[in-house]
């Protein structure tokens, strides 16, 4: 492109923004013959050394998700783009268009990949947190039996949430007033009358997923 002819190695030359002229020299031992060049086709291919541009649009990094079904949206751009895929924590999945994918609970790292037809590859990743399951509650007392009193009935239970952790517990009797349970501890309670009653126990975690028993 500078107007001079030179011998170069195209594999090591920056070809961006350049144009080319080709010069062919001929000679003949026969002085009466004039060399002539006809129907010449010159093929060349500019080597692509740049990997695809790659961005994960969703999931969003450092986000807490309360649904395990999350949109995977990946942007990949390359004039010679070949394949896009992502690793969901256990397996590689080919990506062709935005798709909802079901992730496991807890801390997740999604890794996206893209390559082009020249073998250049790029990758990027996002980390996020999934907790779509409420605490698990088990009531030991009261039991489904007849009690001889309506006062100081035992409320003994267990609660667990292995993902984000339990934040609060509460209960009511016969869908009446809710009563908070400090530190989700066992307690006793009264009922207003004799007869059948139903106790409802609730808990939520730090992402406000609810559990009940």
GROMACS .gro file of C-alpha atoms in nm:
model
  213
    1UNK     CA    1   0.000   0.000   0.000
    2UNK     CA    2   0.305   0.230   0.008
    3UNK     CA    3   0.355   0.212  -0.370
    4UNK     CA    4   0.664  -0.009  -0.364
    5UNK     CA    5   0.708  -0.375  -0.444
    6UNK     CA    6   0.862  -0.609  -0.191
    7UNK     CA    7   0.876  -0.971  -0.094
    8UNK     CA    8   0.679  -1.036   0.225
    9UNK     CA    9   0.550  -1.320   0.435
   10UNK     CA   10   0.172  -1.271   0.449
   11UNK     CA   11   0.143  -1.489   0.760
   12UNK     CA   12   0.340  -1.236   0.965
   13UNK     CA   13   0.215  -0.918   0.798
   14UNK     CA   14  -0.056  -0.691   0.933
   15UNK     CA   15  -0.303  -0.689   0.641
   16UNK     CA   16  -0.560  -0.457   0.797
   17UNK     CA   17  -0.644  -0.166   0.564
   18UNK     CA   18  -0.402  -0.276   0.293
   19UNK     CA   19  -0.449  -0.334  -0.079
   20UNK     CA   20  -0.225  -0.534  -0.309
   21UNK     CA   21  -0.073  -0.523  -0.656
   22UNK     CA   22   0.085  -0.829  -0.813
   23UNK     CA   23   0.383  -0.805  -1.050
   24UNK     CA   24   0.497  -1.099  -1.262
   25UNK     CA   25   0.831  -1.104  -1.447
   26UNK     CA   26   0.883  -1.325  -1.755
   27UNK     CA   27   1.178  -1.396  -1.977
   28UNK     CA   28   1.244  -1.622  -2.271
   29UNK     CA   29   1.568  -1.741  -2.425
   30UNK     CA   30   1.403  -1.687  -2.761
   31UNK     CA   31   1.439  -1.323  -2.842
   32UNK     CA   32   1.166  -1.337  -3.102
   33UNK     CA   33   0.905  -1.454  -2.848
   34UNK     CA   34   0.721  -1.201  -2.633
   35UNK     CA   35   0.598  -1.351  -2.302
   36UNK     CA   36   0.225  -1.318  -2.246
   37UNK     CA   37   0.023  -1.375  -1.926
   38UNK     CA   38  -0.334  -1.495  -1.970
   39UNK     CA   39  -0.612  -1.627  -1.745
   40UNK     CA   40  -0.421  -1.607  -1.421
   41UNK     CA   41  -0.613  -1.658  -1.094
   42UNK     CA   42  -0.443  -1.569  -0.770
   43UNK     CA   43  -0.606  -1.703  -0.455
   44UNK     CA   44  -0.515  -1.598  -0.105
   45UNK     CA   45  -0.680  -1.600   0.236
   46UNK     CA   46  -0.615  -1.354   0.514
   47UNK     CA   47  -0.554  -1.546   0.835
   48UNK     CA   48  -0.798  -1.463   1.118
   49UNK     CA   49  -0.618  -1.453   1.451
   50UNK     CA   50  -0.885  -1.274   1.655
   51UNK     CA   51  -1.126  -1.477   1.874
   52UNK     CA   52  -1.500  -1.401   1.865
   53UNK     CA   53  -1.638  -1.120   2.079
   54UNK     CA   54  -1.833  -1.287   2.358
   55UNK     CA   55  -2.067  -1.151   2.627
   56UNK     CA   56  -2.307  -1.321   2.868
   57UNK     CA   57  -2.618  -1.102   2.890
   58UNK     CA   58  -2.805  -1.337   3.123
   59UNK     CA   59  -2.769  -1.467   3.392
   60UNK     CA   60  -2.642  -1.147   3.550
   61UNK     CA   61  -2.326  -1.174   3.757
   62UNK     CA   62  -2.357  -1.165   4.139
   63UNK     CA   63  -2.737  -1.191   4.128
   64UNK     CA   64  -2.956  -1.399   4.360
   65UNK     CA   65  -3.223  -1.593   4.171
   66UNK     CA   66  -3.531  -1.740   4.340
   67UNK     CA   67  -3.620  -1.946   4.033
   68UNK     CA   68  -3.398  -2.227   3.909
   69UNK     CA   69  -3.521  -2.173   3.550
   70UNK     CA   70  -3.305  -1.885   3.427
   71UNK     CA   71  -3.269  -1.729   3.083
   72UNK     CA   72  -2.932  -1.797   2.922
   73UNK     CA   73  -2.861  -1.519   2.671
   74UNK     CA   74  -2.517  -1.509   2.508
   75UNK     CA   75  -2.394  -1.258   2.251
   76UNK     CA   76  -2.118  -1.379   2.017
   77UNK     CA   77  -1.990  -1.191   1.712
   78UNK     CA   78  -1.729  -1.291   1.456
   79UNK     CA   79  -1.729  -1.278   1.077
   80UNK     CA   80  -1.616  -1.641   1.080
   81UNK     CA   81  -1.819  -1.756   1.382
   82UNK     CA   82  -1.842  -2.133   1.406
   83UNK     CA   83  -1.992  -2.249   1.735
   84UNK     CA   84  -2.118  -2.114   2.069
   85UNK     CA   85  -2.171  -2.328   2.379
   86UNK     CA   86  -2.187  -2.300   2.755
   87UNK     CA   87  -2.096  -2.512   3.057
   88UNK     CA   88  -2.371  -2.527   3.318
   89UNK     CA   89  -2.164  -2.674   3.599
   90UNK     CA   90  -2.188  -3.035   3.488
   91UNK     CA   91  -2.199  -3.054   3.107
   92UNK     CA   92  -2.143  -2.855   2.788
   93UNK     CA   93  -2.456  -2.739   2.602
   94UNK     CA   94  -2.462  -2.605   2.247
   95UNK     CA   95  -2.610  -2.254   2.227
   96UNK     CA   96  -2.801  -2.125   1.925
   97UNK     CA   97  -3.055  -1.880   2.074
   98UNK     CA   98  -3.167  -1.749   2.416
   99UNK     CA   99  -3.306  -2.038   2.618
  100UNK     CA  100  -3.432  -2.102   2.971
  101UNK     CA  101  -3.215  -2.351   3.153
  102UNK     CA  102  -3.275  -2.518   3.489
  103UNK     CA  103  -2.978  -2.476   3.722
  104UNK     CA  104  -2.890  -2.649   4.047
  105UNK     CA  105  -2.929  -2.478   4.383
  106UNK     CA  106  -2.648  -2.275   4.536
  107UNK     CA  107  -2.349  -2.093   4.389
  108UNK     CA  108  -2.327  -2.142   4.013
  109UNK     CA  109  -2.063  -2.039   3.760
  110UNK     CA  110  -2.172  -2.043   3.396
  111UNK     CA  111  -1.892  -2.046   3.140
  112UNK     CA  112  -1.963  -1.947   2.779
  113UNK     CA  113  -1.740  -2.034   2.484
  114UNK     CA  114  -1.726  -1.937   2.116
  115UNK     CA  115  -1.490  -2.032   1.837
  116UNK     CA  116  -1.447  -1.941   1.473
  117UNK     CA  117  -1.361  -2.143   1.166
  118UNK     CA  118  -0.990  -2.061   1.211
  119UNK     CA  119  -0.984  -2.226   1.554
  120UNK     CA  120  -0.970  -1.907   1.759
  121UNK     CA  121  -1.163  -1.952   2.083
  122UNK     CA  122  -1.289  -1.713   2.350
  123UNK     CA  123  -1.454  -1.772   2.685
  124UNK     CA  124  -1.616  -1.570   2.961
  125UNK     CA  125  -1.807  -1.653   3.277
  126UNK     CA  126  -2.055  -1.524   3.534
  127UNK     CA  127  -2.119  -1.639   3.888
  128UNK     CA  128  -2.462  -1.617   4.051
  129UNK     CA  129  -2.669  -1.776   4.326
  130UNK     CA  130  -2.983  -1.989   4.299
  131UNK     CA  131  -3.224  -2.064   4.582
  132UNK     CA  132  -3.577  -2.150   4.474
  133UNK     CA  133  -3.667  -2.387   4.759
  134UNK     CA  134  -3.811  -2.281   5.093
  135UNK     CA  135  -3.708  -2.421   5.431
  136UNK     CA  136  -3.813  -2.775   5.518
  137UNK     CA  137  -4.026  -2.796   5.835
  138UNK     CA  138  -4.108  -3.108   6.039
  139UNK     CA  139  -4.351  -3.093   6.333
  140UNK     CA  140  -4.286  -3.340   6.615
  141UNK     CA  141  -4.550  -3.197   6.853
  142UNK     CA  142  -4.839  -3.143   6.868
  143UNK     CA  143  -4.937  -3.479   6.729
  144UNK     CA  144  -5.261  -3.589   6.571
  145UNK     CA  145  -5.403  -3.706   6.902
  146UNK     CA  146  -5.647  -3.586   7.169
  147UNK     CA  147  -5.497  -3.371   7.443
  148UNK     CA  148  -5.658  -3.339   7.784
  149UNK     CA  149  -5.593  -2.966   7.805
  150UNK     CA  150  -5.607  -2.662   7.585
  151UNK     CA  151  -5.321  -2.485   7.765
  152UNK     CA  152  -4.944  -2.502   7.723
  153UNK     CA  153  -4.957  -2.744   7.433
  154UNK     CA  154  -4.609  -2.827   7.300
  155UNK     CA  155  -4.485  -2.698   6.966
  156UNK     CA  156  -4.166  -2.888   6.888
  157UNK     CA  157  -4.030  -2.882   6.535
  158UNK     CA  158  -3.719  -2.884   6.318
  159UNK     CA  159  -3.643  -2.648   6.032
  160UNK     CA  160  -3.357  -2.653   5.785
  161UNK     CA  161  -3.250  -2.468   5.475
  162UNK     CA  162  -2.913  -2.575   5.339
  163UNK     CA  163  -2.894  -2.317   5.060
  164UNK     CA  164  -2.939  -1.963   5.188
  165UNK     CA  165  -3.038  -2.024   5.551
  166UNK     CA  166  -3.348  -1.982   5.767
  167UNK     CA  167  -3.436  -1.626   5.865
  168UNK     CA  168  -3.768  -1.654   6.054
  169UNK     CA  169  -4.044  -1.886   6.174
  170UNK     CA  170  -4.405  -1.830   6.279
  171UNK     CA  171  -4.727  -2.022   6.340
  172UNK     CA  172  -5.098  -1.985   6.381
  173UNK     CA  173  -5.387  -2.200   6.497
  174UNK     CA  174  -5.692  -2.241   6.275
  175UNK     CA  175  -5.564  -1.967   6.039
  176UNK     CA  176  -5.586  -1.716   6.322
  177UNK     CA  177  -5.330  -1.463   6.435
  178UNK     CA  178  -4.969  -1.534   6.339
  179UNK     CA  179  -4.723  -1.576   6.623
  180UNK     CA  180  -4.351  -1.523   6.569
  181UNK     CA  181  -4.104  -1.780   6.698
  182UNK     CA  182  -3.787  -1.609   6.819
  183UNK     CA  183  -3.482  -1.778   6.663
  184UNK     CA  184  -3.717  -2.051   6.537
  185UNK     CA  185  -3.719  -2.209   6.884
  186UNK     CA  186  -3.970  -2.460   7.022
  187UNK     CA  187  -4.247  -2.316   7.236
  188UNK     CA  188  -4.588  -2.387   7.390
  189UNK     CA  189  -4.924  -2.245   7.289
  190UNK     CA  190  -5.285  -2.232   7.400
  191UNK     CA  191  -5.610  -2.286   7.212
  192UNK     CA  192  -5.929  -2.101   7.296
  193UNK     CA  193  -6.165  -2.394   7.313
  194UNK     CA  194  -6.203  -2.767   7.319
  195UNK     CA  195  -6.252  -2.956   6.994
  196UNK     CA  196  -6.047  -3.004   6.679
  197UNK     CA  197  -5.781  -2.753   6.588
  198UNK     CA  198  -5.518  -2.722   6.317
  199UNK     CA  199  -5.174  -2.571   6.369
  200UNK     CA  200  -4.996  -2.412   6.072
  201UNK     CA  201  -4.619  -2.363   6.089
  202UNK     CA  202  -4.422  -2.142   5.851
  203UNK     CA  203  -4.064  -2.039   5.781
  204UNK     CA  204  -3.877  -1.837   5.520
  205UNK     CA  205  -3.516  -1.808   5.412
  206UNK     CA  206  -3.295  -1.510   5.334
  207UNK     CA  207  -3.431  -1.492   4.976
  208UNK     CA  208  -3.789  -1.502   5.109
  209UNK     CA  209  -3.869  -1.853   4.990
  210UNK     CA  210  -4.140  -1.991   5.218
  211UNK     CA  211  -4.183  -2.335   5.368
  212UNK     CA  212  -4.477  -2.464   5.571
  213UNK     CA  213  -4.604  -2.765   5.761
   0.00000   0.00000   0.00000
